[in-house]
Amino acid sequence: MGKGPFSFRRSSPRRRTKKPPSQSPLATPPPAISGSSFENGGGGAVTKAKKKTGGARLWMRVDRTGRSELVEWDKNMIIRHAAIPARDLRILGPVFSHSSNILARERAMVVNLEFIKAIVTAEEVLLLDPLRQEVLPFVEQLRQQLPYKNQPKLHGPADEQENDMQVSIGRQWLPAPESAEGLQAELPFEFRVLEIALEVVCTFLDSSVADLERGAYPVLDELARNVSTKNLEHVRSLKSNLTRLLARVQKVRDEIEHLLDDNEDMAQLYLTRKWLQNQQFEAHSGATVSNNLSNLRRLGSTRSGSLVTSNDDNDVEELEMLLEAYFMQLDGTRNKILSVREYIDDTEDYVNIQLDNHRNELIQLQLTLTIASFAIAVETLIAGAFGMNIPCELYETKNLFWPFVGSISAGCIFLFLIIWSYAKWKKLLGS
């Protein structure tokens, strides 16, 4: 089988000396899944889909080393594994397909950005519907950029814990691609995932705006040259697509702006920092159990207090810089859409001016014809008066018919010119 866009690995628990493996999210043994099977063939993945169990959906687990695994979990399994409330799963459902939300929970971050719907913890990512065409670039970026060569280390007795990932129960992870040379993990794991998600979403929106721009300007120029029903229908469809795209960009931009305005919400997104604090506290507390229970309480209270003070929970500079960068990019994308909409408005104004000009020409033509009709009506009145069977001496005069007809016709023309000149003088008729 040829290489696919990604290959799949299996989760492996973090083995610790003084802590049961079940406390780690990756150490939780997944349920037996009959809906999918994996084979390693040159980096490709073969998925044999069978009948899914009721309520189960396809998820992909990607840990901090870049190893991935496809699982079919139901809602209850996701809630237990990620420790999130059930209402958060509704945000990832089809009802909120085009909404944008970044929610911070105690042990996880719920990310719903356009087509990317994921649950991020300090050690792994749970990605919903990873085989969708739009999600594949995000999966590929995860596997290329995520690998962490160094796991987060705890200070103190916890340094003795093993950081090597082991093979999970009942599964085998497929090998991940080697990370780029010189790649360093500068951001926490959850922020790297968030950055990749924002990058993929911003790139997708940017390309959509670029495609819209390429198709918009020729249609608008054609409408300016020829106002027809077909061209008007094209512009109407263009405006509908533009409005929908602007709303999608605005939702992502507003969500980032909401986070930037609230430092507490940004601090809650530091999952790795909270995870390390909990691990340090548990490690220091566990080291004192063999000594004395009273010493444990005293040591736990003092060290937990020093831990909180040593790690500034209000330090959100990293996340703020990350969000500001993509906020500016989305703002630029929004400005592009607004510029296209302004061009559409300008074109519509130009078309309306053209139509008003044509309408004015028609009104002027109608006024000219009305003046001519009035002049002819005067001649018709005179002709009708002589058409009555009333005795008149003029009937007996010879060679008077044609001179009389010519004189009344000239009078009507003279009347027409007088009224038409008056209309021109009053600027009722154009030059």
mmCIF file of N, CA and C in Angstrom, residues 359-418:
data_model
loop_
_atom_site.group_PDB
_atom_site.id
_atom_site.type_symbol
_atom_site.label_atom_id
_atom_site.label_comp_id
_atom_site.label_asym_id
_atom_site.label_seq_id
_atom_site.Cartn_x
_atom_site.Cartn_y
_atom_site.Cartn_z
ATOM 1 N N ARG A 359 -32.465 56.326 -16.817
ATOM 2 C CA ARG A 359 -33.820 56.727 -16.436
ATOM 3 C C ARG A 359 -34.046 58.211 -16.740
ATOM 4 N N ASN A 360 -33.060 59.022 -16.496
ATOM 5 C CA ASN A 360 -33.172 60.455 -16.815
ATOM 6 C C ASN A 360 -33.290 60.682 -18.319
ATOM 7 N N GLU A 361 -32.542 59.923 -19.092
ATOM 8 C CA GLU A 361 -32.654 60.043 -20.548
ATOM 9 C C GLU A 361 -34.044 59.661 -21.034
ATOM 10 N N LEU A 362 -34.595 58.612 -20.430
ATOM 11 C CA LEU A 362 -35.953 58.222 -20.804
ATOM 12 C C LEU A 362 -36.963 59.306 -20.430
ATOM 13 N N ILE A 363 -36.780 59.937 -19.287
ATOM 14 C CA ILE A 363 -37.688 61.003 -18.873
ATOM 15 C C ILE A 363 -37.584 62.199 -19.827
ATOM 16 N N GLN A 364 -36.361 62.519 -20.233
ATOM 17 C CA GLN A 364 -36.181 63.623 -21.185
ATOM 18 C C GLN A 364 -36.824 63.302 -22.531
ATOM 19 N N LEU A 365 -36.671 62.059 -22.970
ATOM 20 C CA LEU A 365 -37.314 61.665 -24.224
ATOM 21 C C LEU A 365 -38.829 61.734 -24.096
ATOM 22 N N GLN A 366 -39.314 61.303 -22.957
ATOM 23 C CA GLN A 366 -40.764 61.366 -22.746
ATOM 24 C C GLN A 366 -41.259 62.813 -22.749
ATOM 25 N N LEU A 367 -40.514 63.736 -22.168
ATOM 26 C CA LEU A 367 -40.906 65.148 -22.154
ATOM 27 C C LEU A 367 -40.901 65.736 -23.561
ATOM 28 N N THR A 368 -39.899 65.376 -24.352
ATOM 29 C CA THR A 368 -39.835 65.882 -25.733
ATOM 30 C C THR A 368 -41.029 65.396 -26.542
ATOM 31 N N LEU A 369 -41.349 64.107 -26.384
ATOM 32 C CA LEU A 369 -42.507 63.566 -27.110
ATOM 33 C C LEU A 369 -43.805 64.196 -26.625
ATOM 34 N N THR A 370 -43.882 64.513 -25.364
ATOM 35 C CA THR A 370 -45.092 65.170 -24.846
ATOM 36 C C THR A 370 -45.271 66.567 -25.447
ATOM 37 N N ILE A 371 -44.168 67.327 -25.579
ATOM 38 C CA ILE A 371 -44.243 68.662 -26.207
ATOM 39 C C ILE A 371 -44.676 68.547 -27.671
ATOM 40 N N ALA A 372 -44.087 67.553 -28.377
ATOM 41 C CA ALA A 372 -44.454 67.354 -29.778
ATOM 42 C C ALA A 372 -45.925 66.955 -29.900
ATOM 43 N N SER A 373 -46.392 66.102 -28.986
ATOM 44 C CA SER A 373 -47.805 65.683 -29.013
ATOM 45 C C SER A 373 -48.734 66.871 -28.767
ATOM 46 N N PHE A 374 -48.322 67.778 -27.887
ATOM 47 C CA PHE A 374 -49.150 68.961 -27.647
ATOM 48 C C PHE A 374 -49.233 69.845 -28.887
ATOM 49 N N ALA A 375 -48.114 70.027 -29.573
ATOM 50 C CA ALA A 375 -48.132 70.857 -30.788
ATOM 51 C C ALA A 375 -48.990 70.227 -31.861
ATOM 52 N N ILE A 376 -48.888 68.922 -32.039
ATOM 53 C CA ILE A 376 -49.705 68.233 -33.048
ATOM 54 C C ILE A 376 -51.179 68.273 -32.652
ATOM 55 N N ALA A 377 -51.445 68.229 -31.344
ATOM 56 C CA ALA A 377 -52.839 68.277 -30.894
ATOM 57 C C ALA A 377 -53.495 69.604 -31.254
ATOM 58 N N VAL A 378 -52.716 70.692 -31.229
ATOM 59 C CA VAL A 378 -53.270 72.005 -31.629
ATOM 60 C C VAL A 378 -53.675 71.971 -33.096
ATOM 61 N N GLU A 379 -52.800 71.411 -33.940
ATOM 62 C CA GLU A 379 -53.131 71.306 -35.371
ATOM 63 C C GLU A 379 -54.326 70.392 -35.586
ATOM 64 N N THR A 380 -54.393 69.343 -34.812
ATOM 65 C CA THR A 380 -55.538 68.423 -34.935
ATOM 66 C C THR A 380 -56.830 69.116 -34.519
ATOM 67 N N LEU A 381 -56.762 69.991 -33.522
ATOM 68 C CA LEU A 381 -57.938 70.724 -33.083
ATOM 69 C C LEU A 381 -58.472 71.623 -34.201
ATOM 70 N N ILE A 382 -57.539 72.295 -34.896
ATOM 71 C CA ILE A 382 -57.964 73.182 -35.991
ATOM 72 C C ILE A 382 -58.570 72.366 -37.132
ATOM 73 N N ALA A 383 -57.915 71.242 -37.436
ATOM 74 C CA ALA A 383 -58.443 70.385 -38.505
ATOM 75 C C ALA A 383 -59.808 69.828 -38.136
ATOM 76 N N GLY A 384 -59.981 69.478 -36.889
ATOM 77 C CA GLY A 384 -61.288 68.955 -36.454
ATOM 78 C C GLY A 384 -62.379 70.007 -36.525
ATOM 79 N N ALA A 385 -62.009 71.247 -36.242
ATOM 80 C CA ALA A 385 -63.017 72.325 -36.310
ATOM 81 C C ALA A 385 -63.503 72.530 -37.738
ATOM 82 N N PHE A 386 -62.587 72.464 -38.711
ATOM 83 C CA PHE A 386 -63.005 72.619 -40.108
ATOM 84 C C PHE A 386 -63.630 71.344 -40.669
ATOM 85 N N GLY A 387 -63.498 70.269 -39.938
ATOM 86 C CA GLY A 387 -64.132 69.042 -40.421
ATOM 87 C C GLY A 387 -65.602 68.944 -40.082
ATOM 88 N N MET A 388 -66.121 69.870 -39.304
ATOM 89 C CA MET A 388 -67.549 69.871 -38.990
ATOM 90 C C MET A 388 -68.353 70.364 -40.199
ATOM 91 N N ASN A 389 -69.553 69.895 -40.332
ATOM 92 C CA ASN A 389 -70.436 70.304 -41.443
ATOM 93 C C ASN A 389 -71.160 71.621 -41.105
ATOM 94 N N ILE A 390 -70.324 72.669 -40.938
ATOM 95 C CA ILE A 390 -70.860 73.995 -40.639
ATOM 96 C C ILE A 390 -70.592 74.880 -41.862
ATOM 97 N N PRO A 391 -71.597 75.562 -42.336
ATOM 98 C CA PRO A 391 -71.379 76.422 -43.519
ATOM 99 C C PRO A 391 -70.312 77.464 -43.220
ATOM 100 N N CYS A 392 -69.366 77.626 -44.167
ATOM 101 C CA CYS A 392 -68.274 78.589 -44.006
ATOM 102 C C CYS A 392 -67.886 79.092 -45.392
ATOM 103 N N GLU A 393 -67.580 80.403 -45.485
ATOM 104 C CA GLU A 393 -67.203 80.996 -46.768
ATOM 105 C C GLU A 393 -65.854 80.501 -47.262
ATOM 106 N N LEU A 394 -65.034 80.034 -46.378
ATOM 107 C CA LEU A 394 -63.709 79.546 -46.790
ATOM 108 C C LEU A 394 -63.807 78.288 -47.656
ATOM 109 N N TYR A 395 -64.905 77.521 -47.498
ATOM 110 C CA TYR A 395 -65.066 76.321 -48.324
ATOM 111 C C TYR A 395 -65.177 76.670 -49.817
ATOM 112 N N GLU A 396 -65.691 77.879 -50.089
ATOM 113 C CA GLU A 396 -65.916 78.278 -51.480
ATOM 114 C C GLU A 396 -64.708 78.972 -52.098
ATOM 115 N N THR A 397 -63.692 79.313 -51.230
ATOM 116 C CA THR A 397 -62.494 79.977 -51.738
ATOM 117 C C THR A 397 -61.586 78.952 -52.386
ATOM 118 N N LYS A 398 -61.128 79.273 -53.608
ATOM 119 C CA LYS A 398 -60.268 78.350 -54.327
ATOM 120 C C LYS A 398 -58.803 78.563 -53.941
ATOM 121 N N ASN A 399 -58.005 77.465 -54.086
ATOM 122 C CA ASN A 399 -56.549 77.459 -53.840
ATOM 123 C C ASN A 399 -56.191 77.921 -52.423
ATOM 124 N N LEU A 400 -57.056 77.613 -51.462
ATOM 125 C CA LEU A 400 -56.802 78.009 -50.081
ATOM 126 C C LEU A 400 -56.421 76.809 -49.177
ATOM 127 N N PHE A 401 -56.662 75.611 -49.664
ATOM 128 C CA PHE A 401 -56.460 74.431 -48.801
ATOM 129 C C PHE A 401 -54.982 74.255 -48.404
ATOM 130 N N TRP A 402 -54.120 74.144 -49.405
ATOM 131 C CA TRP A 402 -52.703 73.856 -49.099
ATOM 132 C C TRP A 402 -52.006 75.002 -48.377
ATOM 133 N N PRO A 403 -52.248 76.223 -48.733
ATOM 134 C CA PRO A 403 -51.646 77.307 -47.919
ATOM 135 C C PRO A 403 -52.120 77.287 -46.467
ATOM 136 N N PHE A 404 -53.401 76.956 -46.282
ATOM 137 C CA PHE A 404 -53.931 76.917 -44.916
ATOM 138 C C PHE A 404 -53.292 75.769 -44.110
ATOM 139 N N VAL A 405 -53.181 74.612 -44.723
ATOM 140 C CA VAL A 405 -52.554 73.460 -44.041
ATOM 141 C C VAL A 405 -51.104 73.773 -43.711
ATOM 142 N N GLY A 406 -50.367 74.376 -44.646
ATOM 143 C CA GLY A 406 -48.960 74.706 -44.385
ATOM 144 C C GLY A 406 -48.798 75.730 -43.281
ATOM 145 N N SER A 407 -49.715 76.681 -43.226
ATOM 146 C CA SER A 407 -49.589 77.720 -42.190
ATOM 147 C C SER A 407 -49.857 77.155 -40.797
ATOM 148 N N ILE A 408 -50.892 76.346 -40.653
ATOM 149 C CA ILE A 408 -51.164 75.796 -39.307
ATOM 150 C C ILE A 408 -50.074 74.794 -38.901
ATOM 151 N N SER A 409 -49.487 74.067 -39.877
ATOM 152 C CA SER A 409 -48.376 73.165 -39.551
ATOM 153 C C SER A 409 -47.156 73.952 -39.093
ATOM 154 N N ALA A 410 -46.861 75.059 -39.770
ATOM 155 C CA ALA A 410 -45.736 75.894 -39.351
ATOM 156 C C ALA A 410 -45.986 76.498 -37.982
ATOM 157 N N GLY A 411 -47.230 76.859 -37.718
ATOM 158 C CA GLY A 411 -47.548 77.388 -36.397
ATOM 159 C C GLY A 411 -47.344 76.353 -35.302
ATOM 160 N N CYS A 412 -47.717 75.094 -35.598
ATOM 161 C CA CYS A 412 -47.516 74.027 -34.603
ATOM 162 C C CYS A 412 -46.029 73.778 -34.359
ATOM 163 N N ILE A 413 -45.233 73.812 -35.445
ATOM 164 C CA ILE A 413 -43.786 73.628 -35.275
ATOM 165 C C ILE A 413 -43.203 74.773 -34.463
ATOM 166 N N PHE A 414 -43.663 75.970 -34.731
ATOM 167 C CA PHE A 414 -43.180 77.137 -33.981
ATOM 168 C C PHE A 414 -43.570 77.014 -32.502
ATOM 169 N N LEU A 415 -44.782 76.507 -32.214
ATOM 170 C CA LEU A 415 -45.212 76.294 -30.836
ATOM 171 C C LEU A 415 -44.355 75.241 -30.141
ATOM 172 N N PHE A 416 -44.020 74.182 -30.905
ATOM 173 C CA PHE A 416 -43.166 73.135 -30.345
ATOM 174 C C PHE A 416 -41.793 73.693 -29.963
ATOM 175 N N LEU A 417 -41.218 74.518 -30.851
ATOM 176 C CA LEU A 417 -39.894 75.085 -30.575
ATOM 177 C C LEU A 417 -39.925 76.026 -29.380
ATOM 178 N N ILE A 418 -40.995 76.758 -29.233
ATOM 179 C CA ILE A 418 -41.087 77.677 -28.095
ATOM 180 C C ILE A 418 -41.130 76.895 -26.771
#
